mmCIF file of C-alpha atoms in Angstrom:
data_model
loop_
_atom_site.group_PDB
_atom_site.id
_atom_site.type_symbol
_atom_site.label_atom_id
_atom_site.label_comp_id
_atom_site.label_asym_id
_atom_site.label_seq_id
_atom_site.Cartn_x
_atom_site.Cartn_y
_atom_site.Cartn_z
ATOM 1 C CA MET Y 6 -119.909 53.907 82.757
ATOM 2 C CA ILE Y 7 -118.534 51.054 84.839
ATOM 3 C CA LEU Y 8 -119.896 47.617 84.052
ATOM 4 C CA THR Y 9 -120.862 45.566 87.050
ATOM 5 C CA ARG Y 10 -121.116 41.781 87.213
ATOM 6 C CA ALA Y 11 -124.915 42.110 87.299
ATOM 7 C CA MET Y 12 -124.903 44.217 84.124
ATOM 8 C CA LEU Y 13 -122.620 41.708 82.409
ATOM 9 C CA ARG Y 14 -124.908 38.822 83.432
ATOM 10 C CA ILE Y 15 -127.935 40.677 82.047
ATOM 11 C CA SER Y 16 -126.115 41.392 78.784
ATOM 12 C CA MET Y 17 -124.970 37.780 78.436
ATOM 13 C CA PHE Y 18 -128.468 36.519 79.318
ATOM 14 C CA TRP Y 19 -130.049 38.776 76.699
ATOM 15 C CA SER Y 20 -127.551 37.709 74.004
ATOM 16 C CA LEU Y 21 -128.041 34.045 74.876
ATOM 17 C CA GLN Y 22 -131.833 34.377 74.838
ATOM 18 C CA VAL Y 23 -131.719 35.896 71.344
ATOM 19 C CA LEU Y 24 -129.572 32.986 70.151
ATOM 20 C CA LEU Y 25 -131.675 30.348 71.885
ATOM 21 C CA SER Y 26 -134.955 31.733 70.562
ATOM 22 C CA SER Y 27 -133.744 31.607 66.931
ATOM 23 C CA THR Y 28 -134.909 28.654 64.873
ATOM 24 C CA GLN Y 29 -133.416 27.296 61.673
ATOM 25 C CA SER Y 30 -136.504 28.601 59.891
ATOM 26 C CA ASP Y 31 -135.962 32.104 61.353
ATOM 27 C CA LEU Y 32 -132.301 32.072 60.319
ATOM 28 C CA ALA Y 33 -133.165 30.954 56.769
ATOM 29 C CA LYS Y 34 -135.326 34.072 56.331
ATOM 30 C CA LEU Y 35 -132.451 36.498 56.974
ATOM 31 C CA ASN Y 36 -131.065 38.468 54.033
ATOM 32 C CA PRO Y 37 -127.411 38.106 52.992
ATOM 33 C CA GLU Y 38 -125.209 40.956 54.195
ATOM 34 C CA PHE Y 39 -122.467 41.329 51.581
ATOM 35 C CA LYS Y 40 -123.931 40.211 48.254
ATOM 36 C CA LYS Y 41 -127.378 39.125 47.073
ATOM 37 C CA SER Y 42 -126.315 35.525 46.421
ATOM 38 C CA GLY Y 43 -124.258 35.308 49.627
ATOM 39 C CA ALA Y 44 -124.828 33.131 52.650
ATOM 40 C CA THR Y 45 -123.417 35.406 55.371
ATOM 41 C CA THR Y 46 -126.213 36.919 57.457
ATOM 42 C CA VAL Y 47 -126.553 38.472 60.896
ATOM 43 C CA GLY Y 48 -127.615 35.002 62.046
ATOM 44 C CA ASN Y 49 -124.289 33.311 61.264
ATOM 45 C CA SER Y 50 -121.994 36.227 62.089
ATOM 46 C CA ARG Y 51 -120.580 37.521 65.333
ATOM 47 C CA GLN Y 52 -121.777 40.651 67.028
ATOM 48 C CA VAL Y 53 -119.361 43.555 66.978
ATOM 49 C CA THR Y 54 -118.589 44.678 70.492
ATOM 50 C CA ASP Y 55 -115.903 46.712 72.156
ATOM 51 C CA GLY Y 56 -113.442 45.528 74.729
ATOM 52 C CA ALA Y 57 -109.933 45.739 76.043
ATOM 53 C CA GLY Y 58 -107.557 43.165 77.400
ATOM 54 C CA VAL Y 59 -103.951 42.527 78.202
ATOM 55 C CA VAL Y 60 -101.674 39.506 78.226
ATOM 56 C CA LEU Y 61 -98.442 39.746 80.170
ATOM 57 C CA LEU Y 62 -95.601 38.119 78.255
ATOM 58 C CA MET Y 63 -92.179 37.895 79.896
ATOM 59 C CA LYS Y 64 -89.169 35.685 80.365
ATOM 60 C CA ARG Y 65 -89.667 32.718 82.681
ATOM 61 C CA SER Y 66 -86.898 34.010 84.975
ATOM 62 C CA GLY Y 67 -88.681 37.348 85.334
ATOM 63 C CA ALA Y 68 -91.994 35.692 86.183
ATOM 64 C CA MET Y 69 -90.314 33.432 88.736
ATOM 65 C CA GLN Y 70 -88.458 36.366 90.274
ATOM 66 C CA LYS Y 71 -91.745 38.270 90.672
ATOM 67 C CA GLY Y 72 -93.615 35.216 91.931
ATOM 68 C CA LEU Y 73 -96.035 35.233 88.997
ATOM 69 C CA PRO Y 74 -97.699 32.029 87.778
ATOM 70 C CA ILE Y 75 -96.493 30.665 84.452
ATOM 71 C CA LEU Y 76 -99.598 29.767 82.470
ATOM 72 C CA GLY Y 77 -97.961 28.933 79.170
ATOM 73 C CA VAL Y 78 -94.957 29.241 76.900
ATOM 74 C CA PHE Y 79 -95.010 31.299 73.716
ATOM 75 C CA ARG Y 80 -93.265 29.238 71.026
ATOM 76 C CA THR Y 81 -93.705 31.059 67.723
ATOM 77 C CA PHE Y 82 -96.097 32.929 65.467
ATOM 78 C CA ALA Y 83 -96.856 33.366 61.793
ATOM 79 C CA ALA Y 84 -98.512 36.234 59.951
ATOM 80 C CA MET Y 85 -99.425 35.319 56.396
ATOM 81 C CA GLY Y 86 -100.809 37.205 53.449
ATOM 82 C CA VAL Y 87 -103.519 35.725 51.246
ATOM 83 C CA ASP Y 88 -105.676 36.905 48.367
ATOM 84 C CA PRO Y 89 -107.207 40.137 49.735
ATOM 85 C CA THR Y 90 -110.440 39.550 47.824
ATOM 86 C CA ILE Y 91 -111.252 36.553 50.046
ATOM 87 C CA MET Y 92 -111.813 37.827 53.584
ATOM 88 C CA GLY Y 93 -110.769 35.805 56.608
ATOM 89 C CA ILE Y 94 -108.926 32.806 55.145
ATOM 90 C CA GLY Y 95 -105.483 33.759 56.488
ATOM 91 C CA PRO Y 96 -105.520 31.306 59.417
ATOM 92 C CA ALA Y 97 -105.754 28.371 56.996
ATOM 93 C CA VAL Y 98 -102.262 29.375 55.822
ATOM 94 C CA ALA Y 99 -100.878 30.884 59.049
ATOM 95 C CA ILE Y 100 -101.751 27.981 61.372
ATOM 96 C CA PRO Y 101 -99.716 25.338 59.498
ATOM 97 C CA ALA Y 102 -96.809 27.794 59.180
ATOM 98 C CA ALA Y 103 -96.793 28.544 62.927
ATOM 99 C CA VAL Y 104 -97.126 24.879 63.857
ATOM 100 C CA LYS Y 105 -94.276 23.908 61.528
ATOM 101 C CA SER Y 106 -92.129 26.745 62.899
ATOM 102 C CA ALA Y 107 -92.621 25.259 66.376
ATOM 103 C CA GLY Y 108 -91.367 21.899 65.120
ATOM 104 C CA LEU Y 109 -94.805 20.306 65.409
ATOM 105 C CA GLU Y 110 -97.513 18.794 63.203
ATOM 106 C CA LEU Y 111 -101.199 19.774 63.287
ATOM 107 C CA GLU Y 112 -101.932 16.397 64.918
ATOM 108 C CA ASP Y 113 -99.709 17.419 67.878
ATOM 109 C CA ILE Y 114 -101.975 20.334 68.788
ATOM 110 C CA ASP Y 115 -104.317 19.618 71.702
ATOM 111 C CA LEU Y 116 -106.602 22.654 71.430
ATOM 112 C CA PHE Y 117 -107.262 25.420 68.915
ATOM 113 C CA GLU Y 118 -108.804 28.776 69.762
ATOM 114 C CA LEU Y 119 -109.846 30.159 66.386
ATOM 115 C CA ASN Y 120 -111.355 33.611 66.398
ATOM 116 C CA GLU Y 121 -113.934 33.516 63.644
ATOM 117 C CA ALA Y 122 -116.047 36.446 62.544
ATOM 118 C CA PHE Y 123 -118.383 34.278 60.482
ATOM 119 C CA ALA Y 124 -119.531 30.662 60.708
ATOM 120 C CA SER Y 125 -118.262 30.051 57.174
ATOM 121 C CA GLN Y 126 -114.704 30.836 58.324
ATOM 122 C CA PHE Y 127 -114.867 28.223 61.052
ATOM 123 C CA VAL Y 128 -116.140 25.610 58.583
ATOM 124 C CA TYR Y 129 -113.445 26.578 56.051
ATOM 125 C CA TYR Y 130 -110.553 26.284 58.561
ATOM 126 C CA ARG Y 131 -111.844 23.004 59.951
ATOM 127 C CA LYS Y 132 -112.211 21.413 56.523
ATOM 128 C CA LYS Y 133 -109.096 22.898 54.910
ATOM 129 C CA LEU Y 134 -106.836 21.892 57.817
ATOM 130 C CA GLU Y 135 -108.761 18.678 58.587
ATOM 131 C CA LEU Y 136 -109.040 19.655 62.275
ATOM 132 C CA ASP Y 137 -110.853 17.567 64.861
ATOM 133 C CA PRO Y 138 -113.972 19.582 65.848
ATOM 134 C CA GLU Y 139 -113.545 18.352 69.448
ATOM 135 C CA LYS Y 140 -110.314 20.377 69.650
ATOM 136 C CA ILE Y 141 -111.623 23.693 68.283
ATOM 137 C CA ASN Y 142 -113.163 26.495 70.356
ATOM 138 C CA VAL Y 143 -114.201 23.983 72.983
ATOM 139 C CA ASN Y 144 -116.250 26.569 74.886
ATOM 140 C CA GLY Y 145 -117.380 28.583 71.882
ATOM 141 C CA GLY Y 146 -115.574 31.147 69.779
ATOM 142 C CA ALA Y 147 -116.244 34.718 68.723
ATOM 143 C CA MET Y 148 -119.735 33.832 67.566
ATOM 144 C CA ALA Y 149 -120.580 32.676 71.085
ATOM 145 C CA PHE Y 150 -118.604 35.286 73.031
ATOM 146 C CA GLU Y 151 -118.921 38.132 70.546
ATOM 147 C CA HIS Y 152 -115.974 39.766 68.803
ATOM 148 C CA PRO Y 153 -114.524 42.553 70.969
ATOM 149 C CA LEU Y 154 -111.911 43.928 68.589
ATOM 150 C CA GLY Y 155 -109.817 45.534 71.320
ATOM 151 C CA THR Y 156 -109.446 42.282 73.225
ATOM 152 C CA THR Y 157 -109.619 39.495 70.643
ATOM 153 C CA GLY Y 158 -106.054 38.251 71.162
ATOM 154 C CA ALA Y 159 -106.183 38.473 74.946
ATOM 155 C CA ARG Y 160 -109.549 36.673 75.079
ATOM 156 C CA CYS Y 161 -108.348 33.883 72.818
ATOM 157 C CA VAL Y 162 -105.071 33.384 74.704
ATOM 158 C CA ALA Y 163 -106.802 33.438 78.114
ATOM 159 C CA MET Y 164 -109.465 30.951 77.019
ATOM 160 C CA LEU Y 165 -106.911 28.608 75.460
ATOM 161 C CA LEU Y 166 -104.569 28.599 78.463
ATOM 162 C CA HIS Y 167 -107.355 28.049 80.968
ATOM 163 C CA ASP Y 168 -109.018 25.358 78.827
ATOM 164 C CA MET Y 169 -105.705 23.513 78.551
ATOM 165 C CA LYS Y 170 -105.143 23.721 82.291
ATOM 166 C CA HIS Y 171 -108.704 22.595 82.998
ATOM 167 C CA ARG Y 172 -108.361 19.572 80.726
ATOM 168 C CA GLY Y 173 -105.207 18.307 82.439
ATOM 169 C CA LYS Y 174 -101.456 18.032 82.152
ATOM 170 C CA ASP Y 175 -101.595 15.881 79.028
ATOM 171 C CA ARG Y 176 -102.633 19.027 77.095
ATOM 172 C CA ARG Y 177 -99.324 20.515 75.991
ATOM 173 C CA PHE Y 178 -99.799 22.441 72.759
ATOM 174 C CA GLY Y 179 -102.381 24.985 71.694
ATOM 175 C CA VAL Y 180 -102.877 27.392 68.809
ATOM 176 C CA VAL Y 181 -104.546 30.791 68.858
ATOM 177 C CA SER Y 182 -105.561 32.341 65.558
ATOM 178 C CA MET Y 183 -107.235 35.558 64.537
ATOM 179 C CA CYS Y 184 -109.277 35.886 61.366
ATOM 180 C CA ILE Y 185 -106.892 38.156 59.514
ATOM 181 C CA GLY Y 186 -104.182 35.508 59.333
ATOM 182 C CA VAL Y 187 -102.168 35.717 62.539
ATOM 183 C CA SER Y 188 -101.458 32.515 64.467
ATOM 184 C CA SER Y 189 -99.343 31.707 67.519
#
């Protein structure tokens, strides 16, 4: 099956309508997914979808030789291990490590694209790292755009680079993070 723009618009419209028609009262009635006393429900989690994507990473000289636009510069990355019994907290450790490896401080970062599977992860990262909410997922994250596992990294990188370009030349540094503890 080949998806057309019309099909994509219908799918996005349907997903948005479901979100917009939910009230706080409706969400409060949902049962926890992982444990009886838990707070994670289908109402504060991302949808699992499928997808594919690609990011072309090459030397600047190669891009210039081929006449390709240079959208960004890859500085560094960090992959960190954390307590495996606590799902999704890796970025809270990986982000500072990647930022430090780039010779920067968290305050130097203009935009963050944090791929969160659950709303609680987003809240945890923001509080733990004391991030400015105006700099995080400025157009929505995985909860808004779903969580296509085959394209998570490509989606995050593309959104970050285009958001930085859209916001002007004073935006120099961005961070992409995925919920298992990989940041770049």
